[in-house]
Short mmCIF file of C-alpha atoms in Angstrom, two decimals:
data_model
loop_
_atom_site.label_atom_id
_atom_site.label_comp_id
_atom_site.label_asym_id
_atom_site.label_seq_id
_atom_site.Cartn_x
_atom_site.Cartn_y
_atom_site.Cartn_z
CA MET A 174 0.00 0.00 0.00
CA SER A 175 1.53 3.33 -1.03
CA LYS A 176 2.13 6.23 1.30
CA TRP A 177 -0.01 8.41 -0.92
CA PHE A 178 -3.08 6.22 -0.42
CA ILE A 179 -2.57 6.09 3.35
CA GLY A 180 -2.29 9.88 3.45
CA MET A 181 -5.54 10.33 1.56
CA VAL A 182 -7.39 8.00 3.95
CA VAL A 183 -6.09 9.93 6.97
CA ILE A 184 -7.16 13.24 5.44
CA ALA A 185 -10.66 11.87 4.68
CA VAL A 186 -11.09 10.57 8.24
CA LEU A 187 -9.99 13.88 9.70
CA ALA A 188 -12.37 15.83 7.43
CA PHE A 189 -15.30 13.55 8.27
CA GLY A 190 -14.59 13.82 11.97
CA THR A 191 -14.39 17.60 11.72
CA VAL A 192 -17.83 17.82 10.03
CA ILE A 193 -19.47 15.54 12.60
CA GLY A 194 -17.90 17.42 15.45
CA PHE A 195 -19.05 20.76 14.09
CA ASN A 196 -22.64 19.50 13.66
CA LEU A 197 -22.69 18.16 17.20
CA PHE A 198 -21.42 21.52 18.46
CA VAL A 199 -24.10 23.45 16.52
CA ASN A 200 -26.91 21.16 17.72
CA LYS A 201 -25.77 21.53 21.30
CA LYS A 202 -25.73 25.31 21.01
CA ILE A 203 -29.27 25.27 19.53
CA GLU A 204 -30.54 23.07 22.37
CA THR A 205 -28.96 25.38 24.92
CA THR A 206 -30.44 28.47 23.26
CA LEU A 207 -33.95 26.97 23.06
CA ALA A 208 -33.76 25.81 26.66
CA ASN A 209 -33.03 29.36 27.77
CA LEU A 210 -35.88 30.92 25.72
CA PRO A 211 -38.90 32.06 27.73
CA GLU A 212 -42.08 29.89 27.47
CA PRO A 213 -44.40 31.24 24.74
CA VAL A 214 -47.64 32.85 25.83
CA TYR A 215 -50.56 32.75 23.37
CA PRO A 216 -53.36 35.33 23.39
CA VAL A 217 -56.87 33.87 23.65
CA THR A 218 -60.41 35.00 24.30
CA VAL A 219 -62.60 33.19 26.78
CA GLU A 220 -66.23 32.90 27.72
CA LYS A 221 -67.67 31.91 31.07
CA LEU A 222 -69.93 28.86 31.15
CA THR A 223 -73.39 29.68 32.45
CA PRO A 224 -76.55 27.52 32.74
CA THR A 225 -78.33 27.83 29.40
CA VAL A 226 -81.77 26.87 28.12
CA TRP A 227 -81.30 24.83 24.96
CA PRO A 228 -84.36 24.82 22.67
CA GLN A 229 -84.95 21.43 21.10
CA GLY A 230 -86.60 20.65 17.81
CA ILE A 231 -86.82 18.22 14.92
CA LYS A 232 -85.58 19.77 11.69
CA ALA A 233 -86.62 18.63 8.22
CA ILE A 234 -87.02 19.83 4.65
CA GLY A 235 -90.68 20.09 3.67
CA PHE A 236 -92.68 20.48 0.48
CA ILE A 237 -95.48 23.06 0.48
CA GLU A 238 -98.76 22.46 -1.31
CA PRO A 239 -102.11 24.28 -1.29
CA ASN A 240 -105.09 23.19 0.77
CA GLN A 241 -106.77 22.41 -2.55
CA GLY A 242 -105.27 22.60 -6.00
CA VAL A 243 -106.41 21.39 -9.40
CA SER A 244 -105.85 21.89 -13.09
CA VAL A 245 -109.31 22.90 -14.32
CA SER A 246 -110.29 20.92 -17.42
CA ASN A 247 -113.35 20.25 -19.56
CA GLU A 248 -115.41 17.06 -19.60
CA VAL A 249 -116.53 17.35 -23.23
CA ALA A 250 -114.93 18.62 -26.42
CA GLY A 251 -116.01 21.85 -28.05
CA ILE A 252 -115.17 25.33 -29.29
CA VAL A 253 -114.38 28.03 -26.69
CA THR A 254 -117.02 30.77 -26.96
CA ALA A 255 -116.23 32.74 -23.78
CA ILE A 256 -113.35 33.16 -21.33
CA ASN A 257 -114.67 34.83 -18.18
CA PHE A 258 -111.52 35.30 -16.08
CA GLU A 259 -108.23 37.16 -15.96
CA ASN A 260 -104.92 35.47 -15.31
CA GLY A 261 -104.09 35.44 -11.60
CA ALA A 262 -107.59 36.49 -10.54
CA ASN A 263 -109.35 35.43 -7.34
CA VAL A 264 -112.58 33.55 -8.03
CA GLU A 265 -115.42 32.17 -5.95
CA SER A 266 -116.67 28.62 -6.05
CA GLY A 267 -119.16 28.09 -8.89
CA THR A 268 -117.91 30.96 -11.05
CA VAL A 269 -118.20 30.15 -14.77
CA LEU A 270 -114.65 30.32 -16.10
CA VAL A 271 -115.05 29.13 -19.69
CA SER A 272 -118.03 28.46 -21.96
CA LEU A 273 -117.99 25.99 -24.84
CA ASP A 274 -120.35 26.19 -27.81
CA SER A 275 -123.70 24.65 -26.79
CA SER A 276 -125.99 26.18 -29.42
CA VAL A 277 -127.09 22.79 -30.80
CA GLN A 278 -127.89 21.42 -27.36
CA LYS A 279 -129.78 24.58 -26.40
CA ALA A 280 -131.88 24.34 -29.56
CA GLN A 281 -132.70 20.72 -28.84
CA LEU A 282 -133.57 21.61 -25.26
CA LYS A 283 -135.89 24.37 -26.38
CA ALA A 284 -137.68 22.02 -28.78
CA GLN A 285 -138.19 19.46 -26.05
CA GLN A 286 -139.41 22.09 -23.59
CA VAL A 287 -141.94 23.34 -26.15
CA GLN A 288 -143.34 19.83 -26.65
CA LEU A 289 -143.39 18.92 -22.97
CA PRO A 290 -146.67 20.70 -21.99
CA SER A 291 -148.58 18.96 -24.80
CA VAL A 292 -147.20 15.54 -23.87
CA ARG A 293 -147.96 16.17 -20.22
CA ASP A 294 -151.55 17.22 -21.04
CA ASP A 295 -152.06 14.09 -23.15
CA TYR A 296 -150.85 11.94 -20.30
CA ASN A 297 -153.15 13.66 -17.77
CA ARG A 298 -156.12 13.41 -20.15
CA LEU A 299 -155.62 9.70 -20.70
CA ARG A 300 -155.35 9.12 -16.97
CA LYS A 301 -158.78 10.70 -16.44
CA LEU A 302 -160.27 8.70 -19.31
CA TYR A 303 -158.80 5.52 -17.86
CA GLN A 304 -160.51 6.25 -14.56
CA GLU A 305 -163.78 6.50 -16.53
CA ARG A 306 -163.01 3.19 -18.25
CA SER A 307 -162.87 4.94 -21.62
CA VAL A 308 -159.28 3.96 -22.61
CA SER A 309 -157.09 0.97 -21.98
CA GLU A 310 -154.35 0.76 -19.40
CA GLN A 311 -151.79 0.26 -22.17
CA SER A 312 -152.67 3.67 -23.65
CA VAL A 313 -152.07 5.37 -20.30
CA GLU A 314 -148.76 3.55 -19.79
CA ALA A 315 -147.58 4.55 -23.27
CA ALA A 316 -148.43 8.20 -22.60
CA GLN A 317 -146.68 8.05 -19.25
CA SER A 318 -143.56 6.55 -20.80
CA LYS A 319 -143.47 9.23 -23.47
CA TYR A 320 -143.88 11.98 -20.87
CA GLU A 321 -141.19 10.60 -18.55
CA ALA A 322 -138.81 9.98 -21.48
CA MET A 323 -139.18 13.59 -22.58
CA GLN A 324 -138.48 14.78 -19.01
CA ALA A 325 -135.35 12.62 -18.89
CA ASN A 326 -134.24 13.92 -22.29
CA ILE A 327 -134.66 17.51 -21.10
CA GLU A 328 -132.59 16.78 -17.99
CA SER A 329 -129.92 15.10 -20.15
CA LEU A 330 -129.73 18.08 -22.49
CA GLN A 331 -129.53 20.46 -19.54
CA ALA A 332 -126.68 18.39 -18.06
CA THR A 333 -124.87 18.44 -21.40
CA ILE A 334 -125.21 22.23 -21.55
CA ASN A 335 -123.96 22.50 -17.97
CA GLN A 336 -120.92 20.40 -18.89
CA ARG A 337 -120.04 23.07 -21.45
CA GLU A 338 -119.96 25.69 -18.70
CA ILE A 339 -116.62 25.06 -16.93
CA LYS A 340 -116.92 26.37 -13.37
CA ALA A 341 -114.51 26.88 -10.49
CA PRO A 342 -114.90 23.85 -8.17
CA PHE A 343 -113.82 25.92 -5.15
CA SER A 344 -112.71 29.44 -4.27
CA GLY A 345 -109.09 30.24 -4.98
CA VAL A 346 -106.48 31.94 -7.15
CA LEU A 347 -106.24 31.24 -10.86
CA GLY A 348 -103.01 30.75 -12.74
CA ILE A 349 -102.26 31.48 -16.40
CA ARG A 350 -104.77 30.19 -18.96
CA ASN A 351 -103.72 27.70 -21.61
CA ILE A 352 -106.55 28.26 -24.12
CA ASN A 353 -107.75 31.00 -26.46
CA LEU A 354 -111.13 32.22 -27.61
CA GLY A 355 -112.42 30.23 -30.60
CA GLN A 356 -110.05 27.35 -29.96
CA TYR A 357 -111.32 23.78 -30.30
CA VAL A 358 -110.47 21.90 -27.12
CA SER A 359 -110.66 18.15 -26.73
CA ALA A 360 -112.00 16.58 -23.54
CA GLY A 361 -109.56 16.81 -20.63
CA THR A 362 -107.68 19.88 -21.89
CA ASP A 363 -105.71 21.68 -19.15
CA ILE A 364 -107.45 25.07 -19.12
CA VAL A 365 -106.03 26.86 -16.06
CA ARG A 366 -104.57 26.12 -12.64
CA LEU A 367 -106.73 26.88 -9.57
CA ASP A 368 -105.31 26.84 -6.03
CA ASP A 369 -106.86 27.58 -2.65
CA LEU A 370 -104.04 29.50 -0.95
CA SER A 371 -105.95 30.50 2.19
CA VAL A 372 -104.54 27.49 4.04
CA MET A 373 -101.35 25.68 3.04
CA ARG A 374 -100.05 22.24 3.86
CA VAL A 375 -96.45 21.20 4.32
CA ARG A 376 -95.31 17.61 4.07
CA PHE A 377 -92.02 16.46 5.53
CA SER A 378 -90.37 13.25 6.66
CA VAL A 379 -88.74 12.46 10.00
CA PRO A 380 -86.72 9.43 11.18
CA GLN A 381 -88.79 6.67 12.75
CA ALA A 382 -86.90 7.18 16.01
CA GLU A 383 -88.62 10.58 16.34
CA ILE A 384 -92.21 9.28 16.05
CA GLY A 385 -92.69 9.19 19.81
CA LYS A 386 -91.97 12.92 20.01
CA LEU A 387 -94.72 13.89 17.53
CA SER A 388 -98.48 14.22 17.92
CA VAL A 389 -101.41 15.72 16.03
CA GLY A 390 -101.88 19.36 17.06
CA GLN A 391 -98.18 19.89 17.81
CA ALA A 392 -96.79 23.28 16.80
CA ILE A 393 -94.37 23.64 13.89
CA SER A 394 -92.62 26.57 12.26
CA LEU A 395 -91.02 26.96 8.88
CA THR A 396 -89.05 29.37 6.73
CA VAL A 397 -88.73 29.66 2.95
CA GLU A 398 -85.96 31.13 0.81
CA ALA A 399 -88.36 33.56 -0.85
CA PHE A 400 -88.93 35.43 2.44
CA PRO A 401 -85.76 35.12 4.54
CA GLY A 402 -86.16 36.02 8.18
CA ARG A 403 -89.91 35.42 8.19
CA GLU A 404 -91.27 32.52 10.22
CA TYR A 405 -94.58 30.82 9.44
CA LYS A 406 -96.38 28.86 12.17
CA GLY A 407 -98.76 25.93 11.92
CA LYS A 408 -99.82 22.65 13.52
CA ILE A 409 -99.43 18.99 12.66
CA ASN A 410 -102.73 17.59 11.40
CA ALA A 411 -101.72 14.13 10.20
CA ILE A 412 -98.99 11.52 10.70
CA GLN A 413 -98.59 8.65 8.27
CA PRO A 414 -99.54 5.39 10.04
CA VAL A 415 -96.70 3.41 8.43
CA VAL A 416 -92.94 3.78 8.13
CA SER A 417 -91.43 3.68 4.66
CA ASP A 418 -89.66 0.33 4.23
CA GLN A 419 -87.25 1.96 1.78
CA THR A 420 -86.15 5.02 3.75
CA GLY A 421 -87.16 4.29 7.35
CA LEU A 422 -88.86 7.69 7.44
CA VAL A 423 -92.37 8.72 8.46
CA MET A 424 -94.41 11.25 6.46
CA VAL A 425 -95.88 14.12 8.51
CA GLN A 426 -98.32 16.80 7.35
CA ALA A 427 -99.02 20.17 8.93
CA GLU A 428 -101.42 23.00 8.11
CA LEU A 429 -100.69 26.70 8.40
CA PRO A 430 -102.68 29.85 7.60
CA ASN A 431 -101.66 31.91 4.59
CA GLU A 432 -103.78 35.06 4.78
CA ASP A 433 -101.43 37.18 2.69
CA LYS A 434 -100.93 34.34 0.17
CA THR A 435 -97.14 34.63 0.25
CA LEU A 436 -96.69 30.87 0.42
CA ARG A 437 -97.14 29.06 -2.89
CA GLY A 438 -97.46 25.42 -3.80
CA GLY A 439 -94.21 23.76 -4.82
CA MET A 440 -92.01 25.74 -2.43
CA PHE A 441 -89.44 23.94 -0.30
CA ALA A 442 -89.33 24.90 3.37
CA ALA A 443 -87.03 24.44 6.35
CA VAL A 444 -89.37 22.92 8.95
CA ASN A 445 -88.84 22.82 12.70
CA VAL A 446 -91.03 20.89 15.13
CA ALA A 447 -90.68 22.48 18.56
CA LEU A 448 -89.97 20.13 21.48
CA SER A 449 -89.53 20.73 25.21
CA ASP A 450 -86.55 22.94 26.10
CA LEU A 451 -83.58 21.55 28.05
CA ASP A 452 -82.69 23.60 31.14
CA ASN A 453 -79.27 24.13 32.74
CA GLN A 454 -77.27 22.94 29.77
CA VAL A 455 -73.60 23.50 28.90
CA VAL A 456 -73.47 25.44 25.63
CA VAL A 457 -70.28 26.68 23.97
CA PRO A 458 -69.51 28.54 20.74
CA GLN A 459 -68.51 26.15 17.98
CA THR A 460 -65.26 28.12 17.63
CA ALA A 461 -64.28 26.76 21.06
CA ILE A 462 -64.37 23.12 19.97
CA VAL A 463 -61.32 21.28 18.65
CA PHE A 464 -62.72 18.70 16.25
CA ALA A 465 -60.49 15.65 15.81
CA LEU A 466 -60.79 12.02 14.71
CA TYR A 467 -59.75 10.77 18.14
CA GLY A 468 -62.34 12.93 19.92
CA ASN A 469 -63.54 16.50 20.32
CA SER A 470 -62.31 18.77 23.07
CA VAL A 471 -62.28 22.29 24.48
CA PHE A 472 -59.70 24.26 26.44
CA VAL A 473 -60.51 25.61 29.90
CA ALA A 474 -58.42 28.58 31.08
CA GLU A 475 -57.29 28.29 34.72
CA LYS A 476 -55.30 30.86 36.65
CA LYS A 477 -52.59 29.54 38.96
CA ASP A 478 -50.43 31.95 40.92
CA ASP A 479 -49.52 34.72 38.46
CA GLU A 480 -50.00 32.77 35.24
CA THR A 481 -52.88 31.34 33.23
CA ARG A 482 -52.75 27.93 31.61
CA VAL A 483 -55.27 25.82 29.73
CA ARG A 484 -56.61 22.37 30.48
CA GLN A 485 -57.81 20.27 27.56
CA VAL A 486 -61.18 18.62 28.27
CA THR A 487 -62.75 15.95 26.08
CA VAL A 488 -66.39 16.70 25.21
CA GLU A 489 -69.22 15.06 23.31
CA VAL A 490 -71.13 17.31 20.93
CA LEU A 491 -74.81 16.46 21.44
CA GLN A 492 -76.49 19.03 19.17
CA ARG A 493 -75.55 22.04 17.07
CA ASP A 494 -77.48 25.15 16.17
CA GLY A 495 -75.94 28.00 14.24
CA ASN A 496 -72.74 29.14 15.96
CA PHE A 497 -73.38 27.20 19.16
CA ALA A 498 -73.20 23.60 20.32
CA LEU A 499 -74.67 21.64 23.21
CA VAL A 500 -71.85 19.61 24.77
CA LYS A 501 -71.33 17.03 27.47
CA GLY A 502 -68.07 16.60 29.36
CA ASP A 503 -66.10 17.34 32.52
CA LEU A 504 -67.08 21.01 32.52
CA LYS A 505 -68.48 23.13 35.32
CA PHE A 506 -70.43 26.35 35.28
CA ASP A 507 -68.35 29.52 35.83
CA GLU A 508 -65.31 27.93 34.18
CA GLN A 509 -63.77 29.92 31.34
CA VAL A 510 -63.70 28.20 27.95
CA VAL A 511 -61.28 29.41 25.28
CA THR A 512 -63.28 30.63 22.28
CA THR A 513 -60.58 31.88 19.89
CA GLY A 514 -56.86 31.25 19.55
CA ILE A 515 -57.11 27.48 20.05
CA LEU A 516 -54.91 26.46 17.09
CA ASN A 517 -51.62 26.88 18.99
CA LEU A 518 -52.82 25.37 22.24
CA GLY A 519 -52.09 22.07 23.92
CA ASN A 520 -52.68 20.77 27.41
CA ASN A 521 -51.06 23.08 30.01
CA THR A 522 -50.14 25.75 27.43
CA LYS A 523 -49.56 29.19 28.91
CA VAL A 524 -52.01 31.82 27.65
CA ASN A 525 -52.89 35.47 28.02
CA ILE A 526 -56.58 36.36 28.13
CA VAL A 527 -57.28 39.35 25.90
CA ASP A 528 -60.34 41.56 25.66
CA ASN A 529 -61.92 40.58 22.37
CA PRO A 530 -65.68 40.12 22.91
CA ILE A 531 -67.60 37.52 20.90
CA SER A 532 -71.29 36.71 20.58
CA THR A 533 -72.83 35.88 23.93
CA LEU A 534 -75.11 32.98 24.71
CA ASP A 535 -77.94 35.46 25.10
CA SER A 536 -77.88 35.99 21.36
CA MET A 537 -78.08 32.29 20.56
CA PRO A 538 -80.45 31.80 17.65
CA GLN A 539 -83.74 30.17 18.56
CA LEU A 540 -84.84 26.93 16.93
#
């Protein structure tokens, strides 16, 4: 082995040792510096836990429909001779909306009505003659049959004429007509929509586990996107007697007044069924909760001597509403829960409580 090779190996070992030694020295200095740094203090805001009334309710998405609603149509075919309504008008039950041509039927009716007195007189005359034994019973029966047949024919013609007068089946609000004057319409043509908007119904489904909390006459409230901030109130009037075998849900129906007719059929609504309130509950802002896969928790600020540290407490979130949550855990009233600044915190972290007010429990939105 040459001296040159041995020299190179020695130089390499010395260089490697120098690098390792330098790194160990730097790491030691860093550890010493960090050990001498003061403990960080994180600013947080807190809120005192107070006994809170938590309003309960069953929430669902409902479908609104009118008390009565129908597409008005005609029973018989014919030509439109009169349209007696304006689009969007309010109408009373029995109002004639559309007339179809009935001139032929009216002429036939008039002819029958003209002949009726003569036929009736013949029948009465033959009855008297029969009592005098002047005519046979068969003659009287034939006259009676003719008279009764003419009466039936008159009633049939009158019914046919009435069928050509399309009337409103109930009072309500009309939609937009689908026919024009002079148009030939076949039987069953969709003429116009008619809805009774004085009372509305909302249908919604709830889980079968909630059936025991519902009863006919129970109060409900709902909101719709068309009128944000406005709450409509009603009462449950029917509960489906069976549970859907496909969804496990139960259909519920409620009625609510609609005097100003702002609710319309086909709207979707956020429905809430009010239940008994829970008293003396622990409620915290949702910003105070640390959500994690291994469990949810909050931080409680505790002052010891001249410093304030936090204690991490595991909680179970029972219900949520808006910015607040009903929780269960090792928490006591009058303790201070950290509401903001939780990202940098861990158990026993040192904190500084700052004055940064947040929404109070008094402003908790009602269900």
